[in-house]
């Protein structure tokens, strides 16, 4: 009797629970095809266009704002940069001092979401603000190409700005005309104009520090308005019917759900609630590919996963009498040989499993050369393969043999065991993550196979960044994603003074190592250095690239820079990144760009 | 309330404030001692920008001075400062947002756990060694030993992905049902077992036997004497459990994408968002201290034999 009562109680509870469920989840997105529910990541740090430095934030911003230019998809599926708020993307006019001035006219009918007109002054204000030290935005350096930026960030030894009144050379001639002057012409200027940090904001709106956290104060000028923001849970954008391009916008409402858990995202995709998810659990990729062959995507992303070596780490055998430039040349040869011991196909197919491609260069796949061809295919020294070494499975054995031959020159080799006996023990530093650990363990076993001992050390993310920047490691996991389609993104980070110079080029002992040569006379420059230091060669080369106005020469210089980098052996490319996401078959009209931004405005959802 | 009790409460409140101060101090200095900072990212900013940021948030000052300013702002203005990561938002707002959800979730889960737990525990004790007792014990043992990430994942796979009865994210009311169940199962099972053993203990006491001998009705013995007296250990557990459960469970929030305070707490540490770390730690510490105090005072209410000193 009692048991029956208990059972009845339990049943009653279950019924109440399921009733509650019906009340909440019914309706929603499946029934209403003019809205789409997606999940990119957790709560964005900010959706202030000037402060954002994240890909998920950028995806929100391209829906909320119209900059001078935007990415668009052509009929054949390829992407191009087209005018947005500007009537056209004009050519620059070169001034006598070598600077280049662009004069843009704003198109008619552009309004802020509160009804006011968008003016050229809003652009001027937004750009000055984004580049200012007062705002101290992560992506302030994206204005580096604009005349005046160098003065803004010029600091004395105490870190105080030398020119507190410095401004960008940009001004609104009238409400419709914006004039901007670049230090010198750069080929990726139009692409920068489509970058969120270049979007306009209005002075009276952003004077409130919290303006970008609340829909009530969020004033934007794009195809969508910020309808609601339930922090850490859901951001809803609704179509702005007053936008000049509103007729092209097919999706009325976009619900961006906020979750940082890949498994949770997958559950919501599987039960049909979310139609796009931007994160996929690594250990389920194999089964997802089998289960959802038409809904799992991996598209190219311009970035490289690599291993970096501390240039100052002594890897020569104990008792080696090599010194200075000779030692550095030997170390470079050793590092390049160790790189050839790795089977990158195994790493991408068995460990990473995300459709990544084995990398044989540092400048990533997807970046284009002067003639529009792939930059990485034009690198290296052999026409038999792309990049600096052959990553194909056929070349595995010959790579291995040549690596062993090279290493034998420096280390004792036990022929019977097939192992080196006096290679110093190294430590591999990586940030805590299953994926990074698995790749580290593979490298560890590949090296152990030839008698090289490599220990593993993991650190939590912020600590790891600190250690790696300080050069307090021997080898470390690393990765780099480009901000725009130009190889310079991958090259200027390795100058001596760069904050991203994890390898420590030109620092510490390496500062005085004169092992590098640079000859630019064939390209019309006077520069010819033999046995120079890093600062005398690489740093000079990068500054030449930055001031070069001839496109072909500029690309040739960039190839030389990458040749120099790869020749040090300090960068061991592993694979080129891909962007993984799942997209429901019911969604049409979706596209994403190489920076990982996702475009939902032109989508439709089939019921 | 007599003066002795009042004095005790005042003493305890002062002690509580001292505890919170110790927590603030330790957290503050340990946090600054950990390598890395809030403005360190994969892509380095220029030194000028880095310096401007640090000056803006006062991080360029010596730690002792920062500590002083921080304490002063909290005491005089209850100002926890701005988040360094979620630019434009104040720590207190972020915490309030997260606490709203976590509180709702936690209070319902705690209520459900206490109610069902006490009933099941009492039933098991009264039907000791009968089938129902055995069933209850087996089930509660299972729930006590199963970690929440397993229970959560199982519930999600069954009710969300397979049956599609409930959403898999906590952005709607219906989405909170599964996280509440996941949160409630462990304390419910634990309370059941506590109630059962405590009830068995009480049922063996002389005064119960006396009551029975005097012919007092079964219901009156259970509800008037046994249950009330067997709840003391449950109370001890309820206080800290409540504090723990309403301050958010990272695991449950993660699995179900619930916008609670637990996720904020953990991400603030990885981000080195100093004011967020301080804010969440202080709130968490204060809640636990308060709940302990309330529990101690409740003892007295339930059992007059306990003196508060």
mmCIF file with all atom_site columns, C-alpha atoms in Angstrom, chain B residues 1-133:
data_model
loop_
_atom_site.group_PDB
_atom_site.id
_atom_site.type_symbol
_atom_site.label_atom_id
_atom_site.label_alt_id
_atom_site.label_comp_id
_atom_site.label_asym_id
_atom_site.label_entity_id
_atom_site.label_seq_id
_atom_site.pdbx_PDB_ins_code
_atom_site.Cartn_x
_atom_site.Cartn_y
_atom_site.Cartn_z
_atom_site.occupancy
_atom_site.B_iso_or_equiv
_atom_site.pdbx_formal_charge
_atom_site.auth_seq_id
_atom_site.auth_comp_id
_atom_site.auth_asym_id
_atom_site.auth_atom_id
_atom_site.pdbx_PDB_model_num
ATOM 1   C CA . UNK B 1 1   ? 15.757 36.763 23.563  1.00 0.00 ? 1   UNK B CA 1
ATOM 2   C CA . UNK B 1 2   ? 17.902 37.205 26.622  1.00 0.00 ? 2   UNK B CA 1
ATOM 3   C CA . UNK B 1 3   ? 20.980 39.409 26.878  1.00 0.00 ? 3   UNK B CA 1
ATOM 4   C CA . UNK B 1 4   ? 23.300 36.402 26.857  1.00 0.00 ? 4   UNK B CA 1
ATOM 5   C CA . UNK B 1 5   ? 22.002 35.322 23.476  1.00 0.00 ? 5   UNK B CA 1
ATOM 6   C CA . UNK B 1 6   ? 22.222 38.866 22.161  1.00 0.00 ? 6   UNK B CA 1
ATOM 7   C CA . UNK B 1 7   ? 25.814 39.172 23.306  1.00 0.00 ? 7   UNK B CA 1
ATOM 8   C CA . UNK B 1 8   ? 26.572 35.873 21.632  1.00 0.00 ? 8   UNK B CA 1
ATOM 9   C CA . UNK B 1 9   ? 25.100 37.063 18.343  1.00 0.00 ? 9   UNK B CA 1
ATOM 10  C CA . UNK B 1 10  ? 27.053 40.320 18.450  1.00 0.00 ? 10  UNK B CA 1
ATOM 11  C CA . UNK B 1 11  ? 30.230 38.377 19.139  1.00 0.00 ? 11  UNK B CA 1
ATOM 12  C CA . UNK B 1 12  ? 29.543 36.042 16.275  1.00 0.00 ? 12  UNK B CA 1
ATOM 13  C CA . UNK B 1 13  ? 28.817 38.894 13.850  1.00 0.00 ? 13  UNK B CA 1
ATOM 14  C CA . UNK B 1 14  ? 32.121 40.551 14.754  1.00 0.00 ? 14  UNK B CA 1
ATOM 15  C CA . UNK B 1 15  ? 33.917 37.252 14.288  1.00 0.00 ? 15  UNK B CA 1
ATOM 16  C CA . UNK B 1 16  ? 32.184 36.873 10.924  1.00 0.00 ? 16  UNK B CA 1
ATOM 17  C CA . UNK B 1 17  ? 33.392 40.292 9.802   1.00 0.00 ? 17  UNK B CA 1
ATOM 18  C CA . UNK B 1 18  ? 36.900 39.391 10.894  1.00 0.00 ? 18  UNK B CA 1
ATOM 19  C CA . UNK B 1 19  ? 36.729 36.156 8.911   1.00 0.00 ? 19  UNK B CA 1
ATOM 20  C CA . UNK B 1 20  ? 35.637 38.001 5.786   1.00 0.00 ? 20  UNK B CA 1
ATOM 21  C CA . UNK B 1 21  ? 38.460 40.505 6.240   1.00 0.00 ? 21  UNK B CA 1
ATOM 22  C CA . UNK B 1 22  ? 40.996 37.683 6.500   1.00 0.00 ? 22  UNK B CA 1
ATOM 23  C CA . UNK B 1 23  ? 39.575 36.138 3.320   1.00 0.00 ? 23  UNK B CA 1
ATOM 24  C CA . UNK B 1 24  ? 39.821 39.495 1.514   1.00 0.00 ? 24  UNK B CA 1
ATOM 25  C CA . UNK B 1 25  ? 43.401 40.021 2.581   1.00 0.00 ? 25  UNK B CA 1
ATOM 26  C CA . UNK B 1 26  ? 44.660 36.563 1.724   1.00 0.00 ? 26  UNK B CA 1
ATOM 27  C CA . UNK B 1 27  ? 42.844 36.498 -1.622  1.00 0.00 ? 27  UNK B CA 1
ATOM 28  C CA . UNK B 1 28  ? 44.112 39.946 -2.549  1.00 0.00 ? 28  UNK B CA 1
ATOM 29  C CA . UNK B 1 29  ? 47.775 39.215 -2.047  1.00 0.00 ? 29  UNK B CA 1
ATOM 30  C CA . UNK B 1 30  ? 47.744 35.642 -3.342  1.00 0.00 ? 30  UNK B CA 1
ATOM 31  C CA . UNK B 1 31  ? 45.908 36.833 -6.445  1.00 0.00 ? 31  UNK B CA 1
ATOM 32  C CA . UNK B 1 32  ? 48.522 39.462 -7.185  1.00 0.00 ? 32  UNK B CA 1
ATOM 33  C CA . UNK B 1 33  ? 51.322 36.977 -6.544  1.00 0.00 ? 33  UNK B CA 1
ATOM 34  C CA . UNK B 1 34  ? 50.074 34.610 -9.267  1.00 0.00 ? 34  UNK B CA 1
ATOM 35  C CA . UNK B 1 35  ? 51.923 35.194 -12.551 1.00 0.00 ? 35  UNK B CA 1
ATOM 36  C CA . UNK B 1 36  ? 50.076 36.705 -15.500 1.00 0.00 ? 36  UNK B CA 1
ATOM 37  C CA . UNK B 1 37  ? 47.779 39.694 -15.491 1.00 0.00 ? 37  UNK B CA 1
ATOM 38  C CA . UNK B 1 38  ? 44.401 40.837 -16.769 1.00 0.00 ? 38  UNK B CA 1
ATOM 39  C CA . UNK B 1 39  ? 45.837 42.524 -19.849 1.00 0.00 ? 39  UNK B CA 1
ATOM 40  C CA . UNK B 1 40  ? 48.037 39.677 -21.023 1.00 0.00 ? 40  UNK B CA 1
ATOM 41  C CA . UNK B 1 41  ? 46.680 38.015 -24.133 1.00 0.00 ? 41  UNK B CA 1
ATOM 42  C CA . UNK B 1 42  ? 47.845 35.771 -26.949 1.00 0.00 ? 42  UNK B CA 1
ATOM 43  C CA . UNK B 1 43  ? 48.497 38.936 -28.922 1.00 0.00 ? 43  UNK B CA 1
ATOM 44  C CA . UNK B 1 44  ? 50.603 41.454 -27.064 1.00 0.00 ? 44  UNK B CA 1
ATOM 45  C CA . UNK B 1 45  ? 49.466 45.042 -26.920 1.00 0.00 ? 45  UNK B CA 1
ATOM 46  C CA . UNK B 1 46  ? 51.984 47.847 -27.345 1.00 0.00 ? 46  UNK B CA 1
ATOM 47  C CA . UNK B 1 47  ? 53.829 48.919 -24.159 1.00 0.00 ? 47  UNK B CA 1
ATOM 48  C CA . UNK B 1 48  ? 52.053 52.292 -24.318 1.00 0.00 ? 48  UNK B CA 1
ATOM 49  C CA . UNK B 1 49  ? 48.630 50.665 -24.349 1.00 0.00 ? 49  UNK B CA 1
ATOM 50  C CA . UNK B 1 50  ? 49.629 48.258 -21.581 1.00 0.00 ? 50  UNK B CA 1
ATOM 51  C CA . UNK B 1 51  ? 50.811 51.150 -19.406 1.00 0.00 ? 51  UNK B CA 1
ATOM 52  C CA . UNK B 1 52  ? 47.677 53.185 -20.145 1.00 0.00 ? 52  UNK B CA 1
ATOM 53  C CA . UNK B 1 53  ? 45.464 50.260 -19.104 1.00 0.00 ? 53  UNK B CA 1
ATOM 54  C CA . UNK B 1 54  ? 47.335 49.690 -15.871 1.00 0.00 ? 54  UNK B CA 1
ATOM 55  C CA . UNK B 1 55  ? 47.185 53.368 -15.000 1.00 0.00 ? 55  UNK B CA 1
ATOM 56  C CA . UNK B 1 56  ? 43.469 53.456 -15.780 1.00 0.00 ? 56  UNK B CA 1
ATOM 57  C CA . UNK B 1 57  ? 42.664 50.715 -13.295 1.00 0.00 ? 57  UNK B CA 1
ATOM 58  C CA . UNK B 1 58  ? 45.258 51.708 -10.719 1.00 0.00 ? 58  UNK B CA 1
ATOM 59  C CA . UNK B 1 59  ? 47.298 48.549 -11.254 1.00 0.00 ? 59  UNK B CA 1
ATOM 60  C CA . UNK B 1 60  ? 50.489 50.601 -11.611 1.00 0.00 ? 60  UNK B CA 1
ATOM 61  C CA . UNK B 1 61  ? 50.382 51.468 -7.895  1.00 0.00 ? 61  UNK B CA 1
ATOM 62  C CA . UNK B 1 62  ? 52.142 49.322 -5.271  1.00 0.00 ? 62  UNK B CA 1
ATOM 63  C CA . UNK B 1 63  ? 49.993 46.372 -4.094  1.00 0.00 ? 63  UNK B CA 1
ATOM 64  C CA . UNK B 1 64  ? 49.690 47.712 -0.552  1.00 0.00 ? 64  UNK B CA 1
ATOM 65  C CA . UNK B 1 65  ? 48.224 50.970 -1.816  1.00 0.00 ? 65  UNK B CA 1
ATOM 66  C CA . UNK B 1 66  ? 45.853 49.099 -4.136  1.00 0.00 ? 66  UNK B CA 1
ATOM 67  C CA . UNK B 1 67  ? 44.771 46.979 -1.169  1.00 0.00 ? 67  UNK B CA 1
ATOM 68  C CA . UNK B 1 68  ? 44.074 50.076 0.906   1.00 0.00 ? 68  UNK B CA 1
ATOM 69  C CA . UNK B 1 69  ? 42.013 51.697 -1.826  1.00 0.00 ? 69  UNK B CA 1
ATOM 70  C CA . UNK B 1 70  ? 40.090 48.504 -2.379  1.00 0.00 ? 70  UNK B CA 1
ATOM 71  C CA . UNK B 1 71  ? 39.191 48.065 1.299   1.00 0.00 ? 71  UNK B CA 1
ATOM 72  C CA . UNK B 1 72  ? 38.205 51.709 1.595   1.00 0.00 ? 72  UNK B CA 1
ATOM 73  C CA . UNK B 1 73  ? 35.895 51.550 -1.430  1.00 0.00 ? 73  UNK B CA 1
ATOM 74  C CA . UNK B 1 74  ? 34.214 48.421 -0.119  1.00 0.00 ? 74  UNK B CA 1
ATOM 75  C CA . UNK B 1 75  ? 33.703 49.671 3.407   1.00 0.00 ? 75  UNK B CA 1
ATOM 76  C CA . UNK B 1 76  ? 32.681 53.235 2.593   1.00 0.00 ? 76  UNK B CA 1
ATOM 77  C CA . UNK B 1 77  ? 30.859 52.834 -0.705  1.00 0.00 ? 77  UNK B CA 1
ATOM 78  C CA . UNK B 1 78  ? 30.238 49.082 -1.074  1.00 0.00 ? 78  UNK B CA 1
ATOM 79  C CA . UNK B 1 79  ? 32.018 49.580 -4.397  1.00 0.00 ? 79  UNK B CA 1
ATOM 80  C CA . UNK B 1 80  ? 33.583 46.457 -5.901  1.00 0.00 ? 80  UNK B CA 1
ATOM 81  C CA . UNK B 1 81  ? 34.943 48.334 -8.915  1.00 0.00 ? 81  UNK B CA 1
ATOM 82  C CA . UNK B 1 82  ? 34.659 47.646 -12.642 1.00 0.00 ? 82  UNK B CA 1
ATOM 83  C CA . UNK B 1 83  ? 35.372 44.299 -14.284 1.00 0.00 ? 83  UNK B CA 1
ATOM 84  C CA . UNK B 1 84  ? 38.686 44.367 -16.126 1.00 0.00 ? 84  UNK B CA 1
ATOM 85  C CA . UNK B 1 85  ? 37.561 41.835 -18.692 1.00 0.00 ? 85  UNK B CA 1
ATOM 86  C CA . UNK B 1 86  ? 33.915 42.600 -19.374 1.00 0.00 ? 86  UNK B CA 1
ATOM 87  C CA . UNK B 1 87  ? 34.642 46.220 -20.184 1.00 0.00 ? 87  UNK B CA 1
ATOM 88  C CA . UNK B 1 88  ? 31.970 48.695 -19.140 1.00 0.00 ? 88  UNK B CA 1
ATOM 89  C CA . UNK B 1 89  ? 30.333 46.442 -16.553 1.00 0.00 ? 89  UNK B CA 1
ATOM 90  C CA . UNK B 1 90  ? 30.579 46.799 -12.787 1.00 0.00 ? 90  UNK B CA 1
ATOM 91  C CA . UNK B 1 91  ? 31.508 43.745 -10.716 1.00 0.00 ? 91  UNK B CA 1
ATOM 92  C CA . UNK B 1 92  ? 28.499 44.214 -8.460  1.00 0.00 ? 92  UNK B CA 1
ATOM 93  C CA . UNK B 1 93  ? 26.128 44.081 -11.475 1.00 0.00 ? 93  UNK B CA 1
ATOM 94  C CA . UNK B 1 94  ? 27.747 40.962 -12.864 1.00 0.00 ? 94  UNK B CA 1
ATOM 95  C CA . UNK B 1 95  ? 27.542 39.281 -9.472  1.00 0.00 ? 95  UNK B CA 1
ATOM 96  C CA . UNK B 1 96  ? 23.928 40.393 -8.998  1.00 0.00 ? 96  UNK B CA 1
ATOM 97  C CA . UNK B 1 97  ? 23.020 38.944 -12.413 1.00 0.00 ? 97  UNK B CA 1
ATOM 98  C CA . UNK B 1 98  ? 24.701 35.642 -11.669 1.00 0.00 ? 98  UNK B CA 1
ATOM 99  C CA . UNK B 1 99  ? 23.403 35.440 -8.113  1.00 0.00 ? 99  UNK B CA 1
ATOM 100 C CA . UNK B 1 100 ? 19.820 35.962 -9.238  1.00 0.00 ? 100 UNK B CA 1
ATOM 101 C CA . UNK B 1 101 ? 19.958 32.789 -11.297 1.00 0.00 ? 101 UNK B CA 1
ATOM 102 C CA . UNK B 1 102 ? 22.085 30.831 -8.854  1.00 0.00 ? 102 UNK B CA 1
ATOM 103 C CA . UNK B 1 103 ? 19.859 31.827 -5.929  1.00 0.00 ? 103 UNK B CA 1
ATOM 104 C CA . UNK B 1 104 ? 16.696 30.819 -7.742  1.00 0.00 ? 104 UNK B CA 1
ATOM 105 C CA . UNK B 1 105 ? 18.241 27.542 -8.765  1.00 0.00 ? 105 UNK B CA 1
ATOM 106 C CA . UNK B 1 106 ? 19.835 26.919 -5.390  1.00 0.00 ? 106 UNK B CA 1
ATOM 107 C CA . UNK B 1 107 ? 16.851 27.771 -3.227  1.00 0.00 ? 107 UNK B CA 1
ATOM 108 C CA . UNK B 1 108 ? 14.484 25.592 -5.237  1.00 0.00 ? 108 UNK B CA 1
ATOM 109 C CA . UNK B 1 109 ? 16.995 22.751 -5.293  1.00 0.00 ? 109 UNK B CA 1
ATOM 110 C CA . UNK B 1 110 ? 17.653 23.068 -1.557  1.00 0.00 ? 110 UNK B CA 1
ATOM 111 C CA . UNK B 1 111 ? 13.928 23.207 -0.817  1.00 0.00 ? 111 UNK B CA 1
ATOM 112 C CA . UNK B 1 112 ? 13.220 20.153 -2.932  1.00 0.00 ? 112 UNK B CA 1
ATOM 113 C CA . UNK B 1 113 ? 16.179 18.317 -1.411  1.00 0.00 ? 113 UNK B CA 1
ATOM 114 C CA . UNK B 1 114 ? 15.165 19.105 2.178   1.00 0.00 ? 114 UNK B CA 1
ATOM 115 C CA . UNK B 1 115 ? 11.499 18.304 1.701   1.00 0.00 ? 115 UNK B CA 1
ATOM 116 C CA . UNK B 1 116 ? 11.906 15.025 -0.131  1.00 0.00 ? 116 UNK B CA 1
ATOM 117 C CA . UNK B 1 117 ? 14.981 14.086 1.896   1.00 0.00 ? 117 UNK B CA 1
ATOM 118 C CA . UNK B 1 118 ? 13.292 14.496 5.272   1.00 0.00 ? 118 UNK B CA 1
ATOM 119 C CA . UNK B 1 119 ? 10.152 12.663 4.159   1.00 0.00 ? 119 UNK B CA 1
ATOM 120 C CA . UNK B 1 120 ? 12.076 9.769  2.645   1.00 0.00 ? 120 UNK B CA 1
ATOM 121 C CA . UNK B 1 121 ? 14.394 9.610  5.654   1.00 0.00 ? 121 UNK B CA 1
ATOM 122 C CA . UNK B 1 122 ? 11.508 9.495  8.081   1.00 0.00 ? 122 UNK B CA 1
ATOM 123 C CA . UNK B 1 123 ? 9.707  6.861  6.033   1.00 0.00 ? 123 UNK B CA 1
ATOM 124 C CA . UNK B 1 124 ? 12.848 4.742  5.878   1.00 0.00 ? 124 UNK B CA 1
ATOM 125 C CA . UNK B 1 125 ? 13.406 5.013  9.628   1.00 0.00 ? 125 UNK B CA 1
ATOM 126 C CA . UNK B 1 126 ? 9.823  4.133  10.479  1.00 0.00 ? 126 UNK B CA 1
ATOM 127 C CA . UNK B 1 127 ? 9.875  1.171  8.102   1.00 0.00 ? 127 UNK B CA 1
ATOM 128 C CA . UNK B 1 128 ? 13.317 0.069  9.109   1.00 0.00 ? 128 UNK B CA 1
ATOM 129 C CA . UNK B 1 129 ? 14.563 -3.035 7.288   1.00 0.00 ? 129 UNK B CA 1
ATOM 130 C CA . UNK B 1 130 ? 11.339 -3.294 5.309   1.00 0.00 ? 130 UNK B CA 1
ATOM 131 C CA . UNK B 1 131 ? 11.407 -3.317 1.523   1.00 0.00 ? 131 UNK B CA 1
ATOM 132 C CA . UNK B 1 132 ? 10.751 0.433  1.210   1.00 0.00 ? 132 UNK B CA 1
ATOM 133 C CA . UNK B 1 133 ? 13.674 1.194  3.537   1.00 0.00 ? 133 UNK B CA 1
#
